[in-house]
mmCIF file of C-alpha atoms and ligand atoms in Angstrom:
data_model
loop_
_atom_site.group_PDB
_atom_site.id
_atom_site.type_symbol
_atom_site.label_atom_id
_atom_site.label_comp_id
_atom_site.label_asym_id
_atom_site.label_seq_id
_atom_site.Cartn_x
_atom_site.Cartn_y
_atom_site.Cartn_z
ATOM 1 C CA MET A 4 0.211 0.008 0.034
ATOM 2 C CA ASN A 5 1.301 3.602 -0.784
ATOM 3 C CA SER A 6 -0.234 6.779 -0.043
ATOM 4 C CA VAL A 7 0.103 10.250 -1.608
ATOM 5 C CA TYR A 8 -0.791 13.406 -0.159
ATOM 6 C CA VAL A 9 -2.658 16.206 -1.768
ATOM 7 C CA SER A 10 -2.428 19.833 -0.320
ATOM 8 C CA ALA A 11 -5.386 21.762 -1.842
ATOM 9 C CA GLU A 12 -8.485 23.700 -0.752
ATOM 10 C CA ILE A 13 -8.372 20.620 2.172
ATOM 11 C CA ASN A 14 -5.506 17.954 2.706
ATOM 12 C CA TYR A 15 -6.138 14.638 1.412
ATOM 13 C CA LYS A 16 -4.490 11.195 0.651
ATOM 14 C CA VAL A 17 -4.972 8.753 -2.598
ATOM 15 C CA LEU A 18 -4.581 5.537 -1.114
ATOM 16 C CA ILE A 19 -2.927 3.319 -3.848
ATOM 17 C CA ASP A 20 -3.516 -0.656 -3.614
ATOM 18 C CA VAL A 21 -5.880 -0.539 -0.583
ATOM 19 C CA ASN A 22 -8.810 -3.104 -0.836
ATOM 20 C CA TRP A 23 -11.859 -0.587 -1.899
ATOM 21 C CA ARG A 24 -14.666 -2.580 0.182
ATOM 22 C CA GLU A 25 -12.652 -2.050 3.213
ATOM 23 C CA PHE A 26 -12.291 1.482 2.229
ATOM 24 C CA VAL A 27 -16.081 1.748 1.932
ATOM 25 C CA ASN A 28 -16.826 0.118 5.027
ATOM 26 C CA SER A 29 -14.511 2.343 7.026
ATOM 27 C CA LEU A 30 -16.571 5.399 5.820
ATOM 28 C CA GLY A 31 -19.621 4.500 7.972
ATOM 29 C CA VAL A 32 -17.935 6.187 10.980
ATOM 30 C CA ASP A 33 -17.853 9.676 9.385
ATOM 31 C CA HIS A 34 -21.076 9.591 7.322
ATOM 32 C CA LYS A 35 -24.337 8.120 8.271
ATOM 33 C CA LYS A 36 -25.854 8.103 4.618
ATOM 34 C CA ILE A 37 -23.935 7.178 1.969
ATOM 35 C CA ILE A 38 -25.096 7.077 -1.820
ATOM 36 C CA PHE A 39 -22.872 5.125 -4.570
ATOM 37 C CA VAL A 40 -22.783 6.747 -7.603
ATOM 38 C CA ALA A 41 -21.585 4.252 -10.407
ATOM 39 C CA PRO A 42 -22.181 3.118 -14.024
ATOM 40 C CA ALA A 43 -24.316 -0.088 -14.397
ATOM 41 C CA PHE A 44 -21.873 -2.534 -15.308
ATOM 42 C CA ILE A 45 -19.622 -1.475 -12.426
ATOM 43 C CA ALA A 46 -22.466 -1.396 -10.037
ATOM 44 C CA GLU A 47 -23.026 -5.133 -11.245
ATOM 45 C CA VAL A 48 -19.654 -6.420 -10.883
ATOM 46 C CA ALA A 49 -19.181 -4.863 -7.549
ATOM 47 C CA ASP A 50 -22.729 -5.958 -6.296
ATOM 48 C CA LEU A 51 -23.446 -2.428 -5.208
ATOM 49 C CA GLU A 52 -26.999 -3.446 -4.405
ATOM 50 C CA GLN A 53 -26.040 -5.906 -1.907
ATOM 51 C CA MET A 54 -23.620 -3.185 -0.470
ATOM 52 C CA CYS A 55 -26.933 -0.633 -0.301
ATOM 53 C CA SER A 56 -29.321 -3.520 1.661
ATOM 54 C CA SER A 57 -29.268 -1.164 4.681
ATOM 55 C CA ALA A 58 -31.556 1.586 5.027
ATOM 56 C CA ASP A 59 -29.296 4.728 4.662
ATOM 57 C CA ARG A 60 -27.025 3.202 1.756
ATOM 58 C CA PHE A 61 -28.289 4.277 -1.602
ATOM 59 C CA LEU A 62 -27.213 3.345 -5.245
ATOM 60 C CA PHE A 63 -27.649 6.092 -8.030
ATOM 61 C CA VAL A 64 -26.693 4.267 -11.666
ATOM 62 C CA THR A 65 -25.412 6.389 -14.359
ATOM 63 C CA PRO A 66 -25.190 6.137 -18.222
ATOM 64 C CA ASP A 67 -21.759 4.852 -19.442
ATOM 65 C CA GLY A 68 -19.075 7.110 -20.471
ATOM 66 C CA GLU A 69 -19.440 10.931 -20.924
ATOM 67 C CA ALA A 70 -22.966 10.479 -21.333
ATOM 68 C CA GLN A 71 -23.310 10.580 -17.543
ATOM 69 C CA LYS A 72 -22.018 14.084 -17.352
ATOM 70 C CA ASP A 73 -24.904 15.870 -18.391
ATOM 71 C CA PHE A 74 -26.823 18.270 -17.001
ATOM 72 C CA LEU A 75 -29.872 15.919 -16.593
ATOM 73 C CA VAL A 76 -28.068 13.417 -15.116
ATOM 74 C CA ALA A 77 -26.897 15.625 -12.214
ATOM 75 C CA GLN A 78 -30.566 16.745 -11.663
ATOM 76 C CA GLN A 79 -31.547 13.368 -11.236
ATOM 77 C CA LEU A 80 -29.005 12.778 -8.561
ATOM 78 C CA TRP A 81 -29.616 16.050 -7.143
ATOM 79 C CA ASN A 82 -33.106 14.943 -6.981
ATOM 80 C CA VAL A 83 -32.470 11.619 -5.217
ATOM 81 C CA LEU A 84 -30.091 13.599 -2.617
ATOM 82 C CA GLY A 85 -33.295 15.702 -2.037
ATOM 83 C CA GLU A 86 -35.614 12.967 -1.571
ATOM 84 C CA GLN A 87 -33.446 10.956 0.765
ATOM 85 C CA GLU A 88 -32.703 14.199 2.796
ATOM 86 C CA PHE A 89 -29.177 14.417 2.347
ATOM 87 C CA GLY A 90 -27.496 16.693 4.753
ATOM 88 C CA ARG A 91 -24.184 18.171 5.315
ATOM 89 C CA THR A 92 -22.714 14.877 6.983
ATOM 90 C CA ASP A 93 -23.418 12.570 4.135
ATOM 91 C CA ALA A 94 -21.263 11.417 1.469
ATOM 92 C CA ILE A 95 -21.312 10.692 -2.383
ATOM 93 C CA VAL A 96 -19.170 7.796 -3.153
ATOM 94 C CA ALA A 97 -18.072 8.051 -7.073
ATOM 95 C CA ILE A 98 -16.683 4.585 -8.345
ATOM 96 C CA GLY A 99 -16.069 4.350 -11.868
ATOM 97 C CA GLY A 100 -13.904 6.129 -14.635
ATOM 98 C CA GLY A 101 -12.945 9.915 -14.755
ATOM 99 C CA ALA A 102 -16.780 10.626 -15.984
ATOM 100 C CA THR A 103 -18.107 8.924 -13.337
ATOM 101 C CA THR A 104 -15.551 10.832 -10.551
ATOM 102 C CA ASP A 105 -16.149 14.225 -12.663
ATOM 103 C CA LEU A 106 -20.026 13.753 -12.296
ATOM 104 C CA GLY A 107 -20.272 12.612 -8.798
ATOM 105 C CA GLY A 108 -17.585 15.115 -7.270
ATOM 106 C CA PHE A 109 -19.502 18.126 -9.439
ATOM 107 C CA VAL A 110 -22.699 17.337 -7.465
ATOM 108 C CA ALA A 111 -20.968 16.766 -3.859
ATOM 109 C CA ALA A 112 -19.304 20.430 -4.372
ATOM 110 C CA THR A 113 -22.991 21.761 -5.347
ATOM 111 C CA TRP A 114 -25.434 19.832 -3.116
ATOM 112 C CA LEU A 115 -25.862 21.893 -0.007
ATOM 113 C CA ARG A 116 -23.040 23.895 -1.183
ATOM 114 C CA GLY A 117 -20.690 21.143 -0.747
ATOM 115 C CA ILE A 118 -20.763 17.735 1.013
ATOM 116 C CA ALA A 119 -18.236 15.189 1.580
ATOM 117 C CA TRP A 120 -17.128 12.917 -1.400
ATOM 118 C CA TYR A 121 -15.142 10.214 -2.248
ATOM 119 C CA ALA A 122 -13.306 9.121 -5.417
ATOM 120 C CA ILE A 123 -12.981 5.027 -6.104
ATOM 121 C CA PRO A 124 -11.435 5.181 -9.793
ATOM 122 C CA THR A 125 -11.897 1.810 -11.566
ATOM 123 C CA THR A 126 -9.803 2.782 -14.560
ATOM 124 C CA LEU A 127 -6.295 3.562 -15.092
ATOM 125 C CA ALA A 128 -6.962 7.317 -16.556
ATOM 126 C CA GLY A 129 -9.399 7.774 -13.736
ATOM 127 C CA MET A 130 -6.236 6.665 -11.336
ATOM 128 C CA VAL A 131 -3.565 8.854 -12.577
ATOM 129 C CA ASP A 132 -5.652 11.954 -13.690
ATOM 130 C CA ALA A 133 -9.181 12.479 -13.333
ATOM 131 C CA SER A 134 -9.933 11.316 -9.605
ATOM 132 C CA VAL A 135 -6.654 12.964 -8.117
ATOM 133 C CA GLY A 136 -7.014 17.049 -8.214
ATOM 134 C CA GLY A 137 -10.312 18.149 -7.556
ATOM 135 C CA LYS A 138 -11.439 19.097 -10.772
ATOM 136 C CA THR A 139 -15.060 18.141 -11.014
ATOM 137 C CA GLY A 140 -17.534 18.922 -13.888
ATOM 138 C CA ILE A 141 -20.092 18.266 -16.283
ATOM 139 C CA ASN A 142 -20.272 18.732 -20.329
ATOM 140 C CA THR A 143 -22.179 21.320 -22.223
ATOM 141 C CA PRO A 144 -22.946 21.274 -25.974
ATOM 142 C CA ALA A 145 -20.110 23.906 -26.383
ATOM 143 C CA GLY A 146 -17.614 21.645 -25.008
ATOM 144 C CA LYS A 147 -16.287 19.613 -22.419
ATOM 145 C CA ASN A 148 -16.038 20.259 -18.638
ATOM 146 C CA LEU A 149 -17.302 23.987 -18.961
ATOM 147 C CA VAL A 150 -19.818 23.667 -15.837
ATOM 148 C CA GLY A 151 -17.714 22.593 -12.908
ATOM 149 C CA SER A 152 -16.006 23.185 -9.932
ATOM 150 C CA PHE A 153 -12.367 22.440 -7.956
ATOM 151 C CA TYR A 154 -13.840 20.772 -5.221
ATOM 152 C CA SER A 155 -11.234 17.827 -3.793
ATOM 153 C CA PRO A 156 -12.677 14.441 -2.586
ATOM 154 C CA ARG A 157 -12.067 13.724 1.120
ATOM 155 C CA THR A 158 -10.083 10.630 -0.117
ATOM 156 C CA VAL A 159 -9.228 8.867 -3.349
ATOM 157 C CA CYS A 160 -9.072 5.103 -3.052
ATOM 158 C CA ALA A 161 -6.867 3.887 -6.157
ATOM 159 C CA ASP A 162 -7.258 0.099 -5.771
ATOM 160 C CA THR A 163 -5.345 -1.269 -9.002
ATOM 161 C CA SER A 164 -7.222 -4.693 -8.629
ATOM 162 C CA TRP A 165 -9.876 -2.827 -10.814
ATOM 163 C CA LEU A 166 -7.767 -2.541 -13.884
ATOM 164 C CA THR A 167 -7.333 -6.238 -14.393
ATOM 165 C CA THR A 168 -10.862 -5.915 -15.574
ATOM 166 C CA LEU A 169 -9.689 -3.487 -18.254
ATOM 167 C CA SER A 170 -9.596 -4.198 -21.917
ATOM 168 C CA ASP A 171 -6.349 -4.038 -23.320
ATOM 169 C CA ARG A 172 -7.890 -0.873 -25.346
ATOM 170 C CA ASP A 173 -8.699 0.738 -22.378
ATOM 171 C CA PHE A 174 -5.644 0.251 -20.413
ATOM 172 C CA SER A 175 -3.753 1.299 -23.521
ATOM 173 C CA ALA A 176 -6.190 4.637 -23.328
ATOM 174 C CA GLY A 177 -4.769 5.476 -19.577
ATOM 175 C CA LEU A 178 -1.016 4.726 -20.778
ATOM 176 C CA ALA A 179 -1.545 8.055 -22.600
ATOM 177 C CA GLU A 180 -1.921 9.737 -19.442
ATOM 178 C CA VAL A 181 0.761 8.069 -18.136
ATOM 179 C CA ILE A 182 3.313 8.576 -20.872
ATOM 180 C CA LYS A 183 1.952 12.527 -20.650
ATOM 181 C CA THR A 184 2.981 12.580 -17.200
ATOM 182 C CA GLY A 185 6.808 10.814 -17.897
ATOM 183 C CA CYS A 186 6.642 13.598 -20.606
ATOM 184 C CA ILE A 187 6.116 16.998 -18.626
ATOM 185 C CA SER A 188 8.017 15.622 -15.578
ATOM 186 C CA ASP A 189 9.375 12.176 -14.621
ATOM 187 C CA LEU A 190 11.417 10.394 -16.718
ATOM 188 C CA SER A 191 11.624 7.457 -14.920
ATOM 189 C CA ILE A 192 8.020 6.591 -15.905
ATOM 190 C CA LEU A 193 9.238 6.703 -19.750
ATOM 191 C CA ASP A 194 12.574 4.721 -18.628
ATOM 192 C CA LEU A 195 10.007 1.984 -17.313
ATOM 193 C CA LEU A 196 7.805 2.120 -20.357
ATOM 194 C CA ASP A 197 10.635 1.726 -22.597
ATOM 195 C CA ARG A 198 11.483 -1.772 -20.951
ATOM 196 C CA VAL A 199 8.420 -3.622 -21.508
ATOM 197 C CA ALA A 200 7.346 -4.725 -25.187
ATOM 198 C CA ASN A 201 3.735 -4.232 -25.114
ATOM 199 C CA VAL A 202 0.702 -3.445 -22.981
ATOM 200 C CA ALA A 203 0.928 -6.690 -21.019
ATOM 201 C CA GLY A 204 4.012 -5.786 -19.917
ATOM 202 C CA ALA A 205 2.813 -2.596 -19.116
ATOM 203 C CA ARG A 206 0.328 -4.151 -16.685
ATOM 204 C CA THR A 207 3.082 -5.953 -14.708
ATOM 205 C CA LEU A 208 4.080 -2.289 -13.949
ATOM 206 C CA THR A 209 0.836 -1.216 -12.805
ATOM 207 C CA SER A 210 1.234 -0.041 -9.347
ATOM 208 C CA GLU A 211 4.835 1.457 -9.782
ATOM 209 C CA LEU A 212 3.384 3.496 -12.998
ATOM 210 C CA VAL A 213 0.259 4.684 -10.914
ATOM 211 C CA THR A 214 2.213 5.741 -8.125
ATOM 212 C CA LYS A 215 4.384 7.660 -9.937
ATOM 213 C CA SER A 216 1.890 9.173 -12.095
ATOM 214 C CA ILE A 217 -0.202 10.130 -9.175
ATOM 215 C CA ALA A 218 2.915 11.421 -7.001
ATOM 216 C CA VAL A 219 3.371 13.845 -10.031
ATOM 217 C CA LYS A 220 -0.333 14.996 -10.302
ATOM 218 C CA ALA A 221 -0.428 15.210 -6.554
ATOM 219 C CA ASP A 222 2.869 17.650 -6.779
ATOM 220 C CA VAL A 223 1.338 20.233 -9.419
ATOM 221 C CA VAL A 224 -1.907 20.309 -7.898
ATOM 222 C CA SER A 225 -0.865 21.076 -4.341
ATOM 223 C CA ARG A 226 1.475 23.754 -5.858
ATOM 224 C CA ASP A 227 -1.597 25.133 -8.058
ATOM 225 C CA PHE A 228 -4.802 23.811 -7.332
ATOM 226 C CA LYS A 229 -6.932 26.508 -8.973
ATOM 227 C CA GLU A 230 -4.625 26.120 -12.362
ATOM 228 C CA GLY A 231 -3.354 29.421 -11.953
ATOM 229 C CA HIS A 232 -0.713 28.421 -14.563
ATOM 230 C CA LEU A 233 1.699 25.567 -13.470
ATOM 231 C CA ARG A 234 -1.030 22.951 -13.560
ATOM 232 C CA GLU A 235 -2.035 23.803 -17.276
ATOM 233 C CA ILE A 236 1.162 21.687 -17.873
ATOM 234 C CA LEU A 237 -1.249 18.464 -17.045
ATOM 235 C CA ASN A 238 -3.042 19.691 -20.270
ATOM 236 C CA PHE A 239 -0.175 18.652 -22.386
ATOM 237 C CA GLY A 240 -1.753 17.156 -25.611
ATOM 238 C CA HIS A 241 -5.041 17.592 -24.280
ATOM 239 C CA THR A 242 -5.695 20.904 -26.344
ATOM 240 C CA LEU A 243 -6.221 19.075 -29.498
ATOM 241 C CA GLY A 244 -6.934 15.719 -27.796
ATOM 242 C CA HIS A 245 -10.478 17.349 -25.970
ATOM 243 C CA ALA A 246 -11.339 18.671 -29.464
ATOM 244 C CA LEU A 247 -10.815 15.352 -31.245
ATOM 245 C CA GLU A 248 -12.695 13.441 -28.662
ATOM 246 C CA LYS A 249 -15.465 15.825 -28.919
ATOM 247 C CA GLN A 250 -15.533 15.755 -32.547
ATOM 248 C CA SER A 251 -15.410 12.203 -32.759
ATOM 249 C CA ASN A 252 -18.617 11.969 -30.718
ATOM 250 C CA PHE A 253 -16.373 10.491 -27.949
ATOM 251 C CA SER A 254 -15.902 7.207 -30.005
ATOM 252 C CA LEU A 255 -12.511 8.137 -29.554
ATOM 253 C CA ARG A 256 -11.386 7.314 -25.846
ATOM 254 C CA HIS A 257 -10.098 10.344 -24.159
ATOM 255 C CA GLY A 258 -6.720 8.814 -24.000
ATOM 256 C CA GLU A 259 -6.791 7.843 -27.595
ATOM 257 C CA ALA A 260 -7.660 11.435 -28.264
ATOM 258 C CA VAL A 261 -5.051 12.579 -25.765
ATOM 259 C CA ALA A 262 -2.572 10.513 -27.874
ATOM 260 C CA ILE A 263 -2.853 11.977 -31.018
ATOM 261 C CA GLY A 264 -2.831 15.264 -29.217
ATOM 262 C CA LEU A 265 0.484 14.404 -27.693
ATOM 263 C CA HIS A 266 1.904 13.845 -31.302
ATOM 264 C CA TYR A 267 0.515 17.319 -32.383
ATOM 265 C CA ALA A 268 1.573 19.148 -29.269
ATOM 266 C CA ALA A 269 5.261 17.505 -29.614
ATOM 267 C CA LEU A 270 5.406 18.624 -33.379
ATOM 268 C CA LEU A 271 4.198 22.188 -32.073
ATOM 269 C CA SER A 272 7.178 21.945 -29.868
ATOM 270 C CA GLU A 273 9.328 21.233 -32.600
ATOM 271 C CA SER A 274 8.440 24.482 -34.468
ATOM 272 C CA THR A 275 8.321 27.083 -31.606
ATOM 273 C CA LEU A 276 10.544 25.585 -28.499
ATOM 274 C CA GLU A 277 13.312 23.315 -30.680
ATOM 275 C CA PHE A 278 12.007 19.912 -29.318
ATOM 276 C CA ARG A 279 13.582 17.247 -30.652
ATOM 277 C CA GLN A 280 12.287 14.167 -28.903
ATOM 278 C CA THR A 281 9.183 13.268 -30.599
ATOM 279 C CA ASP A 282 10.478 10.255 -32.094
ATOM 280 C CA ARG A 283 10.678 9.168 -28.455
ATOM 281 C CA ILE A 284 7.299 9.830 -27.504
ATOM 282 C CA LEU A 285 5.754 8.214 -31.025
ATOM 283 C CA THR A 286 7.798 5.008 -30.170
ATOM 284 C CA LEU A 287 6.313 4.864 -26.925
ATOM 285 C CA LEU A 288 2.789 5.352 -28.176
ATOM 286 C CA ALA A 289 2.874 3.017 -30.872
ATOM 287 C CA LYS A 290 4.018 0.117 -28.733
ATOM 288 C CA PHE A 291 0.609 0.536 -26.637
ATOM 289 C CA ASN A 292 -1.056 0.689 -30.056
ATOM 290 C CA LEU A 293 -2.198 4.414 -29.434
ATOM 291 C CA PRO A 294 -3.515 6.158 -32.604
ATOM 292 C CA THR A 295 -0.907 9.042 -33.345
ATOM 293 C CA LEU A 296 -2.473 10.257 -36.702
ATOM 294 C CA VAL A 297 -6.114 11.534 -38.148
ATOM 295 C CA SER A 298 -7.318 10.466 -41.455
ATOM 296 C CA PRO A 299 -8.036 12.719 -44.138
ATOM 297 C CA GLY A 300 -11.165 14.181 -44.048
ATOM 298 C CA GLU A 301 -11.904 12.293 -40.410
ATOM 299 C CA PHE A 302 -12.395 15.875 -38.601
ATOM 300 C CA GLU A 303 -13.125 19.331 -40.383
ATOM 301 C CA TRP A 304 -9.984 21.415 -39.417
ATOM 302 C CA SER A 305 -12.237 24.334 -38.815
ATOM 303 C CA ASN A 306 -14.321 22.572 -36.274
ATOM 304 C CA ILE A 307 -11.244 21.334 -34.591
ATOM 305 C CA PHE A 308 -9.781 24.841 -34.490
ATOM 306 C CA GLY A 309 -13.111 26.229 -33.383
ATOM 307 C CA LEU A 310 -13.169 24.145 -30.332
ATOM 308 C CA MET A 311 -9.494 24.677 -29.579
ATOM 309 C CA THR A 312 -10.142 28.355 -29.333
ATOM 310 C CA GLY A 313 -12.987 27.530 -26.925
ATOM 311 C CA ASP A 314 -10.425 25.552 -24.737
ATOM 312 C CA LYS A 315 -9.927 27.015 -21.227
ATOM 313 C CA LYS A 316 -6.428 27.734 -21.907
ATOM 314 C CA SER A 317 -7.199 30.400 -24.572
ATOM 315 C CA ARG A 318 -6.827 34.183 -24.086
ATOM 316 C CA ASP A 319 -8.495 36.667 -25.957
ATOM 317 C CA GLY A 320 -8.958 33.976 -29.005
ATOM 318 C CA ARG A 321 -5.692 33.068 -28.892
ATOM 319 C CA ILE A 322 -4.926 29.317 -28.423
ATOM 320 C CA ARG A 323 -2.290 28.721 -25.773
ATOM 321 C CA PHE A 324 -0.603 25.194 -25.678
ATOM 322 C CA VAL A 325 1.244 23.445 -23.406
ATOM 323 C CA GLY A 326 4.584 22.476 -25.458
ATOM 324 C CA LEU A 327 8.385 20.489 -24.180
ATOM 325 C CA ARG A 328 11.428 22.177 -24.630
ATOM 326 C CA GLU A 329 12.809 18.750 -23.816
ATOM 327 C CA LEU A 330 11.211 15.703 -22.042
ATOM 328 C CA GLY A 331 10.477 16.874 -18.699
ATOM 329 C CA LYS A 332 10.790 20.842 -19.512
ATOM 330 C CA PRO A 333 7.133 21.975 -20.323
ATOM 331 C CA ASP A 334 6.400 25.327 -21.314
ATOM 332 C CA TRP A 335 3.745 27.408 -23.225
ATOM 333 C CA ILE A 336 3.384 28.073 -26.711
ATOM 334 C CA GLU A 337 1.357 31.321 -26.750
ATOM 335 C CA THR A 338 2.438 32.753 -30.278
ATOM 336 C CA ALA A 339 1.516 30.266 -32.776
ATOM 337 C CA SER A 340 -0.345 31.557 -35.741
ATOM 338 C CA PRO A 341 -3.283 30.021 -36.980
ATOM 339 C CA GLU A 342 -1.202 28.962 -40.119
ATOM 340 C CA LEU A 343 1.114 27.123 -38.246
ATOM 341 C CA LEU A 344 -1.496 25.357 -36.261
ATOM 342 C CA GLU A 345 -2.933 23.911 -39.397
ATOM 343 C CA GLN A 346 0.182 23.067 -41.123
ATOM 344 C CA THR A 347 1.001 21.135 -37.587
ATOM 345 C CA TYR A 348 -2.356 19.101 -38.130
ATOM 346 C CA GLU A 349 -1.399 18.428 -41.868
ATOM 347 C CA LYS A 350 1.896 16.400 -40.539
ATOM 348 C CA ILE A 351 -0.488 14.140 -38.249
ATOM 349 C CA MET A 352 -2.673 13.190 -41.083
ATOM 350 C CA ARG A 353 -2.027 9.557 -42.640
HETATM 351 N N1 LIG B 403 -6.668 16.828 -16.056
HETATM 352 C C1 LIG B 403 -5.766 17.997 -15.970
HETATM 353 C C2 LIG B 403 -5.987 18.387 -14.786
HETATM 354 O O1 LIG B 403 -6.547 18.156 -13.654
HETATM 355 O O2 LIG B 403 -5.645 19.437 -14.248
#
């Protein structure tokens, strides 16, 4: 078992490789009523209905994937909290991928202006990114995560035994976030991944990769919780990634879109920051079967450009990117012209 500490508006721990059922059982000491928020397949695998057999345990089943980060789903959950008279000492436990912890955390942030919530991420991307750092939110037609709150969980329980249930495709999608973390801060993550041949090899390093990635995230979040500046480095690869994810109607996994976004941000860094290590990133992404290219005609550049202009890092209509001077040395790209952005997009076409 490892613990990583996060210092934000509250101080909390990320527990790694703690049994999630034992963790949930321990919550009864602090909270009378608990509602589990989970998509149907997690509720079934975890037999959450059985855990809700007592009068003060409740289950709210969400739709799968991004569909749960919707105002109407949040409203249904607020309604259940109202019907069950959830008070300030009660708690939400979100069990699922990043979409579930984003939704559960957002509803916790807004119910009675803030009740306790706990994150039990069940995906690799959820463990190393979404559940840690207190970014909670839902989507609107204009883009991802446009309505939300910085609101930390009381504890994150990252039980890596969940990851054995993930398909190789989903595990790889999580590896895109792990590779991102290595690129911006901890080269030892990239060194570890260099040593394995494929996804099965990476699975053998799960605890180490999760612990190292969470340590980077916790450090960045503790230094800049509200994303004044430094925290933006966690968005390396995400400016294009978010746009592709939305434009694909979420048929691309978040991590897959980020993988293409990492390639794009690396190429943009070559033009603007004299970055020279794109090949190392590409080799790692390819090893885990992550996409790095788009097909001609797959996405309209004007739509992608429009979505990137709406990115939260944009200032006065100017798209700002996180780039790299070298691996482990992120920097900001603030002055890339629309022409350069489009030319770089053409370089990532098959
Ligand atoms: N996923 C980026 C962040 O938490 O800031």
